Short mmCIF file of C-alpha atoms and ligand atoms in Angstrom, two decimals:
data_model
loop_
_atom_site.label_atom_id
_atom_site.label_comp_id
_atom_site.label_asym_id
_atom_site.label_seq_id
_atom_site.Cartn_x
_atom_site.Cartn_y
_atom_site.Cartn_z
CA MET A 4 -15.11 2.35 26.99
CA ARG A 5 -12.33 1.23 24.67
CA TYR A 6 -11.13 3.00 21.57
CA ALA A 7 -8.66 2.51 18.80
CA LEU A 8 -6.53 5.63 18.87
CA VAL A 9 -4.98 6.48 15.53
CA HIS A 10 -2.20 8.98 14.87
CA TYR A 11 -1.30 10.30 11.46
CA HIS A 12 1.78 12.26 10.45
CA GLU A 13 0.65 15.83 10.58
CA LEU A 14 3.94 17.29 9.47
CA THR A 15 3.80 15.64 6.10
CA LEU A 16 0.51 17.35 5.37
CA LYS A 17 0.35 20.51 3.37
CA LYS A 18 -2.14 22.93 4.80
CA GLY A 19 -4.54 22.91 1.91
CA ASN A 20 -4.63 19.11 1.72
CA ARG A 21 -5.26 18.47 5.36
CA ALA A 22 -9.02 18.46 5.35
CA TYR A 23 -9.16 16.23 2.29
CA PHE A 24 -6.53 13.86 3.67
CA LEU A 25 -8.46 13.44 6.89
CA GLN A 26 -11.80 13.04 5.23
CA ARG A 27 -10.37 10.34 3.01
CA LEU A 28 -8.59 8.58 5.85
CA VAL A 29 -11.79 8.49 7.89
CA LYS A 30 -13.75 7.15 4.94
CA ASN A 31 -11.13 4.47 4.27
CA LEU A 32 -11.10 3.47 7.94
CA GLN A 33 -14.88 3.21 8.05
CA HIS A 34 -14.80 1.00 5.01
CA GLY A 35 -11.78 -1.01 6.11
CA LEU A 36 -13.11 -1.71 9.60
CA LYS A 37 -16.50 -3.00 8.47
CA GLY A 38 -17.56 -6.13 10.29
CA THR A 39 -15.08 -5.76 13.16
CA GLY A 40 -17.42 -4.09 15.63
CA ALA A 41 -15.69 -0.75 15.33
CA GLY A 42 -18.09 2.17 15.82
CA PRO A 43 -18.15 5.83 14.88
CA ILE A 44 -14.93 7.77 14.31
CA GLU A 45 -14.26 11.07 16.04
CA ARG A 46 -11.45 13.49 15.33
CA PRO A 47 -10.36 15.10 18.58
CA GLU A 48 -7.24 17.28 18.61
CA GLY A 49 -5.25 15.93 15.69
CA ARG A 50 -6.03 12.26 16.32
CA LEU A 51 -8.67 9.79 15.25
CA LEU A 52 -10.67 7.99 17.85
CA ILE A 53 -12.58 4.89 16.86
CA ALA A 54 -15.07 3.59 19.38
CA LEU A 55 -14.90 -0.18 19.89
CA ARG A 56 -18.25 -1.65 20.69
CA GLU A 57 -18.82 -4.41 23.22
CA GLY A 58 -17.56 -7.63 21.63
CA ALA A 59 -15.53 -5.90 18.91
CA ASP A 60 -12.88 -8.12 17.31
CA VAL A 61 -9.85 -6.20 18.54
CA GLY A 62 -7.34 -8.52 16.86
CA GLU A 63 -8.99 -7.92 13.52
CA VAL A 64 -9.18 -4.17 14.15
CA ARG A 65 -5.41 -4.20 14.63
CA VAL A 66 -4.84 -6.15 11.42
CA ARG A 67 -6.96 -3.72 9.42
CA LEU A 68 -5.39 -0.62 10.96
CA ALA A 69 -1.92 -2.00 10.22
CA ARG A 70 -2.71 -1.97 6.53
CA THR A 71 -4.55 1.32 6.21
CA PHE A 72 -2.32 3.86 4.49
CA GLY A 73 -2.15 7.19 6.25
CA VAL A 74 -2.01 5.57 9.70
CA ALA A 75 1.30 6.48 11.38
CA ASN A 76 0.63 4.43 14.50
CA PHE A 77 -2.24 3.16 16.59
CA ALA A 78 -3.09 1.79 20.00
CA ILE A 79 -6.04 0.27 21.78
CA ALA A 80 -6.83 2.81 24.46
CA ARG A 81 -9.04 3.19 27.50
CA TRP A 82 -10.98 6.33 28.16
CA VAL A 83 -10.66 7.93 31.63
CA PRO A 84 -12.46 11.09 32.84
CA LEU A 85 -10.28 14.18 33.11
CA ASP A 86 -9.37 13.75 36.77
CA MET A 87 -5.85 12.92 37.95
CA GLY A 88 -7.13 10.88 40.90
CA ARG A 89 -9.24 8.74 38.64
CA LEU A 90 -6.35 8.36 36.19
CA ALA A 91 -4.04 7.17 38.97
CA GLU A 92 -6.63 4.55 39.95
CA VAL A 93 -7.04 3.25 36.43
CA VAL A 94 -3.27 3.16 35.88
CA THR A 95 -2.93 1.25 39.14
CA ASP A 96 -5.54 -1.33 38.08
CA THR A 97 -3.95 -1.61 34.66
CA VAL A 98 -0.35 -2.21 35.73
CA LYS A 99 -1.05 -4.32 38.83
CA PRO A 100 -1.29 -7.66 37.01
CA LEU A 101 1.78 -6.92 34.85
CA SER A 102 5.37 -7.69 35.71
CA PHE A 103 8.10 -5.34 34.53
CA ALA A 104 11.39 -4.08 35.89
CA SER A 105 11.42 -0.68 34.18
CA PHE A 106 8.83 1.69 32.81
CA ARG A 107 8.18 5.22 31.63
CA ILE A 108 5.12 7.41 31.39
CA SER A 109 4.67 9.24 28.13
CA ALA A 110 2.07 11.96 28.50
CA LYS A 111 0.99 14.21 25.64
CA ARG A 112 -1.36 17.12 25.82
CA GLY A 113 -3.70 17.66 22.94
CA ASN A 114 -5.72 19.81 25.33
CA LYS A 115 -3.40 22.67 26.19
CA ARG A 116 -5.77 24.08 28.81
CA PHE A 117 -5.24 21.13 31.11
CA PRO A 118 -3.59 22.59 34.25
CA LEU A 119 -0.70 20.09 34.45
CA THR A 120 2.09 19.96 31.88
CA SER A 121 3.03 16.65 30.27
CA ASN A 122 6.06 16.50 32.46
CA GLN A 123 4.09 17.05 35.65
CA ILE A 124 1.78 14.21 34.63
CA ASN A 125 4.78 11.97 33.96
CA VAL A 126 6.24 12.72 37.39
CA GLU A 127 2.96 12.31 39.25
CA LEU A 128 1.97 9.02 37.62
CA GLY A 129 5.56 7.77 37.66
CA ALA A 130 5.58 8.07 41.45
CA VAL A 131 2.33 6.08 41.66
CA VAL A 132 3.64 3.25 39.49
CA ARG A 133 7.03 3.17 41.21
CA SER A 134 5.62 2.88 44.69
CA LEU A 135 3.12 0.26 43.56
CA THR A 136 5.52 -2.02 41.68
CA GLY A 137 9.04 -1.07 42.73
CA ALA A 138 10.00 -0.87 39.05
CA ARG A 139 12.50 1.80 38.04
CA VAL A 140 11.95 4.59 35.56
CA ASP A 141 13.92 4.20 32.34
CA LEU A 142 13.33 6.82 29.69
CA GLU A 143 15.48 5.14 27.03
CA ARG A 144 14.70 1.46 27.17
CA ALA A 145 11.67 0.95 29.35
CA GLU A 146 10.11 -2.51 29.36
CA LEU A 147 6.70 -0.89 29.64
CA THR A 148 5.59 2.46 28.29
CA ILE A 149 2.37 3.90 29.61
CA TYR A 150 0.94 6.41 27.16
CA VAL A 151 -1.43 9.08 28.38
CA GLU A 152 -3.05 11.51 26.00
CA VAL A 153 -4.83 14.48 27.45
CA LEU A 154 -7.80 15.50 25.37
CA GLU A 155 -10.68 17.89 25.89
CA LYS A 156 -13.08 15.11 26.83
CA GLY A 157 -10.79 12.95 28.92
CA PHE A 158 -7.58 10.96 29.13
CA LEU A 159 -6.75 8.11 26.84
CA LEU A 160 -4.58 5.46 28.37
CA SER A 161 -2.73 2.82 26.36
CA LEU A 162 0.17 0.42 26.81
CA ASP A 163 0.80 -0.63 23.28
CA ARG A 164 1.58 1.43 20.27
CA THR A 165 1.92 -0.24 16.90
CA ALA A 166 3.45 1.31 13.84
CA GLY A 167 1.03 1.74 10.94
CA PRO A 168 2.11 1.57 7.32
CA GLY A 169 2.43 5.35 6.93
CA GLY A 170 1.88 6.71 3.44
CA LEU A 171 -1.13 8.60 2.16
CA PRO A 172 -4.79 7.50 2.32
CA ALA A 173 -5.80 5.24 -0.57
CA GLY A 174 -7.25 7.13 -3.48
CA ILE A 175 -6.08 10.60 -2.53
CA SER A 176 -3.53 10.89 -5.35
CA GLY A 177 -5.69 9.89 -8.30
CA ARG A 178 -5.71 6.81 -10.47
CA VAL A 179 -2.96 4.83 -12.19
CA ALA A 180 -2.89 1.68 -14.33
CA CYS A 181 -0.34 -0.96 -13.32
CA LEU A 182 0.98 -3.53 -15.78
CA LEU A 183 0.69 -6.56 -13.53
CA SER A 184 2.53 -9.70 -14.57
CA GLY A 185 2.47 -12.79 -12.39
CA GLY A 186 6.04 -11.99 -11.33
CA LEU A 187 7.56 -10.59 -8.16
CA ASP A 188 8.15 -7.02 -9.14
CA SER A 189 4.96 -5.50 -10.49
CA PRO A 190 2.80 -6.31 -7.42
CA VAL A 191 5.36 -4.53 -5.26
CA ALA A 192 5.32 -1.60 -7.69
CA ALA A 193 1.52 -1.44 -7.37
CA TYR A 194 1.78 -1.55 -3.58
CA ARG A 195 4.24 1.33 -3.50
CA MET A 196 1.95 3.49 -5.60
CA MET A 197 -1.00 2.61 -3.37
CA LYS A 198 1.09 3.67 -0.41
CA ARG A 199 1.44 7.09 -2.00
CA GLY A 200 -2.33 7.36 -2.25
CA ALA A 201 -2.82 6.19 -5.85
CA HIS A 202 -5.80 4.03 -6.74
CA VAL A 203 -4.42 1.24 -8.91
CA ILE A 204 -6.21 -0.41 -11.84
CA PHE A 205 -4.54 -3.67 -12.93
CA VAL A 206 -3.78 -4.74 -16.50
CA HIS A 207 -2.51 -8.27 -17.14
CA PHE A 208 -1.43 -9.67 -20.51
CA HIS A 209 -1.74 -13.42 -20.99
CA SER A 210 -1.08 -15.87 -23.78
CA HIS A 211 -4.01 -18.20 -23.33
CA PRO A 212 -4.79 -20.37 -25.32
CA PHE A 213 -1.12 -20.82 -26.26
CA VAL A 214 -0.41 -21.56 -22.61
CA THR A 215 -2.50 -22.46 -19.55
CA ARG A 216 -4.51 -19.93 -17.61
CA ALA A 217 -1.99 -20.04 -14.76
CA SER A 218 -0.77 -16.47 -15.22
CA GLN A 219 -4.32 -15.15 -15.20
CA GLU A 220 -5.04 -17.00 -11.97
CA LYS A 221 -1.95 -15.49 -10.42
CA ALA A 222 -2.85 -12.00 -11.60
CA ARG A 223 -6.30 -12.47 -10.11
CA GLU A 224 -4.92 -13.65 -6.79
CA LEU A 225 -2.41 -10.82 -6.68
CA ALA A 226 -5.06 -8.22 -7.50
CA GLU A 227 -7.29 -9.68 -4.82
CA LEU A 228 -4.57 -9.57 -2.21
CA LEU A 229 -3.62 -6.00 -3.10
CA THR A 230 -7.27 -4.98 -2.88
CA ARG A 231 -6.87 -5.15 0.90
CA TYR A 232 -5.10 -1.83 0.60
CA GLN A 233 -7.66 -0.05 -1.56
CA HIS A 234 -10.97 -1.92 -0.96
CA ALA A 235 -12.01 -2.41 -4.60
CA SER A 236 -10.00 -3.03 -7.75
CA ARG A 237 -10.44 -3.58 -11.45
CA LEU A 238 -8.36 -6.13 -13.28
CA PHE A 239 -8.22 -6.19 -17.07
CA LEU A 240 -7.14 -9.46 -18.66
CA VAL A 241 -5.79 -8.90 -22.15
CA PRO A 242 -5.02 -11.76 -24.57
CA PHE A 243 -1.57 -11.12 -25.97
CA GLY A 244 -0.53 -14.40 -27.61
CA GLU A 245 -1.82 -13.47 -31.03
CA VAL A 246 0.00 -10.14 -30.88
CA GLN A 247 3.20 -11.94 -29.94
CA ARG A 248 2.83 -14.35 -32.82
CA GLU A 249 2.67 -11.46 -35.22
CA VAL A 250 5.70 -9.87 -33.61
CA VAL A 251 7.66 -13.12 -33.92
CA LEU A 252 6.88 -13.21 -37.64
CA ALA A 253 7.83 -9.60 -38.30
CA VAL A 254 10.49 -8.46 -35.81
CA PRO A 255 14.12 -9.60 -35.37
CA ALA A 256 14.58 -11.66 -32.22
CA ALA A 257 16.80 -9.17 -30.38
CA LEU A 258 14.20 -6.41 -30.53
CA ARG A 259 11.15 -8.48 -29.65
CA VAL A 260 11.10 -7.92 -25.90
CA VAL A 261 11.08 -4.16 -26.30
CA VAL A 262 8.45 -4.38 -29.05
CA TYR A 263 6.24 -6.52 -26.74
CA ARG A 264 6.69 -3.99 -23.98
CA ARG A 265 5.85 -1.07 -26.26
CA LEU A 266 2.71 -2.85 -27.42
CA MET A 267 1.71 -3.64 -23.86
CA ILE A 268 2.27 -0.01 -22.98
CA ARG A 269 0.08 1.18 -25.85
CA ILE A 270 -2.74 -1.20 -24.94
CA ALA A 271 -2.44 -0.32 -21.26
CA GLU A 272 -2.54 3.35 -22.16
CA ASP A 273 -5.71 2.76 -24.14
CA ILE A 274 -7.26 1.15 -21.06
CA ALA A 275 -5.88 3.86 -18.77
CA ARG A 276 -7.60 6.56 -20.78
CA ARG A 277 -10.92 4.76 -20.54
CA VAL A 278 -10.73 4.45 -16.79
CA HIS A 279 -9.30 7.97 -16.33
CA ALA A 280 -5.93 6.80 -15.04
CA GLN A 281 -3.20 9.41 -15.26
CA ALA A 282 -0.06 7.28 -15.38
CA LEU A 283 1.19 3.77 -16.16
CA ILE A 284 3.12 1.72 -13.59
CA THR A 285 5.62 -1.06 -14.26
CA GLY A 286 7.81 -3.20 -12.02
CA GLU A 287 10.99 -2.43 -13.93
CA ALA A 288 14.23 -1.86 -12.00
CA LEU A 289 17.31 -0.42 -13.58
CA GLY A 290 19.63 -3.13 -14.87
CA GLN A 291 17.63 -6.02 -13.37
CA VAL A 292 17.38 -7.85 -16.68
CA ALA A 293 18.80 -7.16 -20.13
CA SER A 294 15.67 -5.37 -21.27
CA GLN A 295 15.64 -2.94 -18.34
CA THR A 296 18.45 -0.61 -19.38
CA LEU A 297 18.22 3.16 -19.57
CA SER A 298 18.12 3.11 -23.34
CA ASN A 299 15.35 0.50 -23.44
CA MET A 300 13.36 2.40 -20.85
CA ALA A 301 13.63 5.53 -22.97
CA VAL A 302 12.39 3.61 -26.00
CA ILE A 303 9.49 2.16 -23.98
CA ASP A 304 8.61 5.64 -22.73
CA ALA A 305 8.46 6.89 -26.30
CA ALA A 306 5.54 4.52 -27.01
CA ALA A 307 3.27 6.29 -24.52
CA ASP A 308 1.96 9.78 -23.96
CA LEU A 309 1.03 9.13 -20.35
CA PRO A 310 3.95 9.10 -17.93
CA ILE A 311 5.34 5.64 -17.12
CA LEU A 312 6.25 5.46 -13.45
CA ARG A 313 8.67 2.81 -12.19
CA PRO A 314 8.53 2.87 -8.41
CA LEU A 315 11.12 0.07 -8.13
CA VAL A 316 13.65 1.60 -10.48
CA GLY A 317 16.29 2.12 -7.79
CA MET A 318 15.69 -1.03 -5.77
CA ASP A 319 17.79 -4.20 -5.55
CA LYS A 320 16.10 -7.53 -6.17
CA GLU A 321 16.71 -8.43 -2.55
CA GLU A 322 14.85 -5.36 -1.33
CA ILE A 323 11.96 -6.12 -3.67
CA VAL A 324 11.75 -9.73 -2.47
CA HIS A 325 11.79 -8.55 1.11
CA GLN A 326 8.92 -6.16 0.47
CA ALA A 327 6.96 -8.82 -1.45
CA GLN A 328 7.27 -11.09 1.59
CA ALA A 329 6.13 -8.34 3.91
CA ILE A 330 2.99 -7.56 1.93
CA GLY A 331 2.20 -11.21 1.17
CA THR A 332 2.52 -11.23 -2.61
CA TYR A 333 5.73 -13.30 -2.58
CA GLU A 334 4.04 -16.68 -2.12
CA ILE A 335 1.71 -16.04 -5.05
CA SER A 336 4.39 -14.65 -7.33
CA ILE A 337 6.75 -17.61 -6.93
CA GLN A 338 4.12 -20.11 -8.10
CA PRO A 339 5.16 -21.45 -11.48
CA ASP A 340 3.32 -20.15 -14.52
CA GLU A 341 3.91 -19.72 -18.19
CA ASP A 342 4.23 -16.01 -18.51
CA CYS A 343 3.33 -14.76 -21.93
CA CYS A 344 6.81 -13.41 -22.22
CA THR A 345 8.63 -16.66 -21.50
CA LEU A 346 6.85 -18.32 -24.40
CA PHE A 347 7.92 -15.92 -27.12
CA THR A 348 11.00 -14.43 -25.53
CA PRO A 349 14.38 -14.57 -27.25
CA LYS A 350 17.43 -15.69 -25.26
CA HIS A 351 19.41 -12.51 -25.87
CA PRO A 352 17.29 -9.38 -25.97
CA ALA A 353 19.04 -6.18 -27.07
CA THR A 354 20.31 -4.13 -24.15
CA LYS A 355 20.56 -1.03 -26.29
CA SER A 356 17.95 0.18 -28.69
CA THR A 357 16.85 3.39 -30.29
CA VAL A 358 13.42 4.75 -31.10
CA ALA A 359 14.37 4.81 -34.79
CA GLU A 360 15.27 1.09 -34.75
CA LEU A 361 12.05 0.22 -32.99
CA GLU A 362 9.94 2.30 -35.32
CA ALA A 363 11.55 0.59 -38.29
CA ALA A 364 10.83 -2.84 -36.80
CA GLU A 365 7.26 -1.91 -35.91
CA ALA A 366 6.61 -0.58 -39.42
CA LYS A 367 6.06 -4.21 -40.43
CA LEU A 368 3.23 -4.47 -37.95
CA ASP A 369 -0.16 -2.80 -38.02
CA VAL A 370 0.24 -1.42 -34.51
CA ALA A 371 -2.96 0.61 -34.47
CA SER A 372 -5.12 -2.32 -35.40
CA LEU A 373 -3.36 -4.63 -32.92
CA VAL A 374 -4.17 -2.18 -30.16
CA HIS A 375 -7.66 -1.71 -31.48
CA ALA A 376 -8.32 -5.46 -31.79
CA SER A 377 -7.36 -6.00 -28.16
CA ARG A 378 -10.25 -3.78 -27.09
CA ALA A 379 -12.84 -6.32 -28.06
CA LEU A 380 -10.92 -9.19 -26.46
CA ARG A 381 -10.02 -7.85 -23.09
CA VAL A 382 -12.03 -8.78 -20.06
CA GLY A 383 -12.49 -6.37 -17.17
CA GLU A 384 -13.24 -7.64 -13.71
CA ILE A 385 -14.18 -5.89 -10.56
CA ARG A 386 -13.37 -7.27 -7.17
P1 ATP B 575 7.82 -8.80 -12.94
O1 ATP B 575 8.52 -9.42 -11.77
O2 ATP B 575 6.88 -7.71 -12.54
O3 ATP B 575 7.23 -9.81 -13.83
P2 ATP B 575 10.22 -8.83 -14.48
O4 ATP B 575 11.42 -8.64 -13.63
O5 ATP B 575 9.82 -10.19 -14.86
O6 ATP B 575 8.99 -8.08 -13.77
P3 ATP B 575 9.92 -8.01 -17.21
O7 ATP B 575 9.43 -9.32 -17.62
O8 ATP B 575 10.99 -7.32 -18.03
O9 ATP B 575 10.49 -7.93 -15.74
O10 ATP B 575 8.69 -7.04 -17.13
C1 ATP B 575 8.87 -5.70 -16.81
C2 ATP B 575 7.52 -5.10 -16.45
O11 ATP B 575 6.63 -5.19 -17.55
C3 ATP B 575 6.81 -5.85 -15.34
O12 ATP B 575 7.24 -5.46 -14.06
C4 ATP B 575 5.38 -5.51 -15.59
O13 ATP B 575 5.07 -4.23 -15.09
C5 ATP B 575 5.34 -5.48 -17.11
N1 ATP B 575 4.91 -6.80 -17.61
C6 ATP B 575 5.68 -7.81 -18.03
N2 ATP B 575 4.93 -8.87 -18.41
C7 ATP B 575 3.64 -8.51 -18.19
C8 ATP B 575 2.37 -9.16 -18.36
N3 ATP B 575 2.28 -10.41 -18.81
N4 ATP B 575 1.26 -8.48 -18.04
C9 ATP B 575 1.33 -7.22 -17.55
N5 ATP B 575 2.49 -6.58 -17.38
C10 ATP B 575 3.63 -7.20 -17.68
MG1 MG B 576 8.03 -11.03 -15.24
#
């Protein structure tokens, strides 16, 4: 019988959260592995053991495990009865067809009552493999590592161990609303929050019919791709062109970007409250563009009561691009679109602003009714 053997980082778990963490991880795995032929999940001795039925799509199981937050690493493992003779036979059969010049055995005991220590197992099996293949033992840089886990019900034998994404199981940290543009940064910001266990609701502002629907399509595609990591998402599409037109008429050019952002934040906060999200997320990074200075961030913060979290604040563009490539959002984000902000954006936004200045500029707008009007116009989607 084959299993997917999943390890999680126990040390990062606080005692009280452990049971909840595990319950959630198991639930997410059950959901995430649907349709792959993976069977029931057991939890022996600090690990998760997922039975793989006859004909299970092992490649797909690997893909899904590699994107399930909370998974530290995983392997496809074979079950062997708790008998050293039998283990030696199975190891022999397993390594016979392989060619390697160096190897190591890495035994771990989850079952502390097993009479041999990990080291004794390593030595005993090492001798078997060495005499069979002539390969040398190399503890530092072995070409092949043979993992043996000793559990109550048997040994688990595996040759591969793949790093998982780490993080916390999706949904464990509560809900947040991410301001998702079609750009590179905000999808990465959403991903990083998901990795810390937040369930992300997406809010996209578009300027249709002043521009094409391209940005909405991108937001949809991005939300869909990111849904891999949390299984179901909501995306709110909010028309913003009319709001921007009013801003252009009433607010001096230099302050417009920050006024747009403050309006977006207020509308997003309105949505967040309805869906019980506890924080807003943006893709801002310190100093990345003129509008993302400390003083502008402070002024944007002042427009909201909910905390605004900026998971990318300390990242370089290069690091963000790299991460976008790794999670697959890069190719979508670089498609051309007409972002609502490019249409009405001044060439030289103010890099410094104060709340007093902004409040004076916004006094010419009916902010409450702009936010209120957007309620009727926004479209929520579930995918
Ligand atoms: P991004 O790459 O995420 O578009 P950016 O570098 O283009 O970010 P800005 O245009 O200043 O930076 O936007 C800062 C943040 O404001 C974005 O990361 C996003 O969270 C939010 N934002 C900007 N435009 C929109 C939009 N049209 N809809 C939703 N959120 C937006
Ligand atoms: Mg942008």
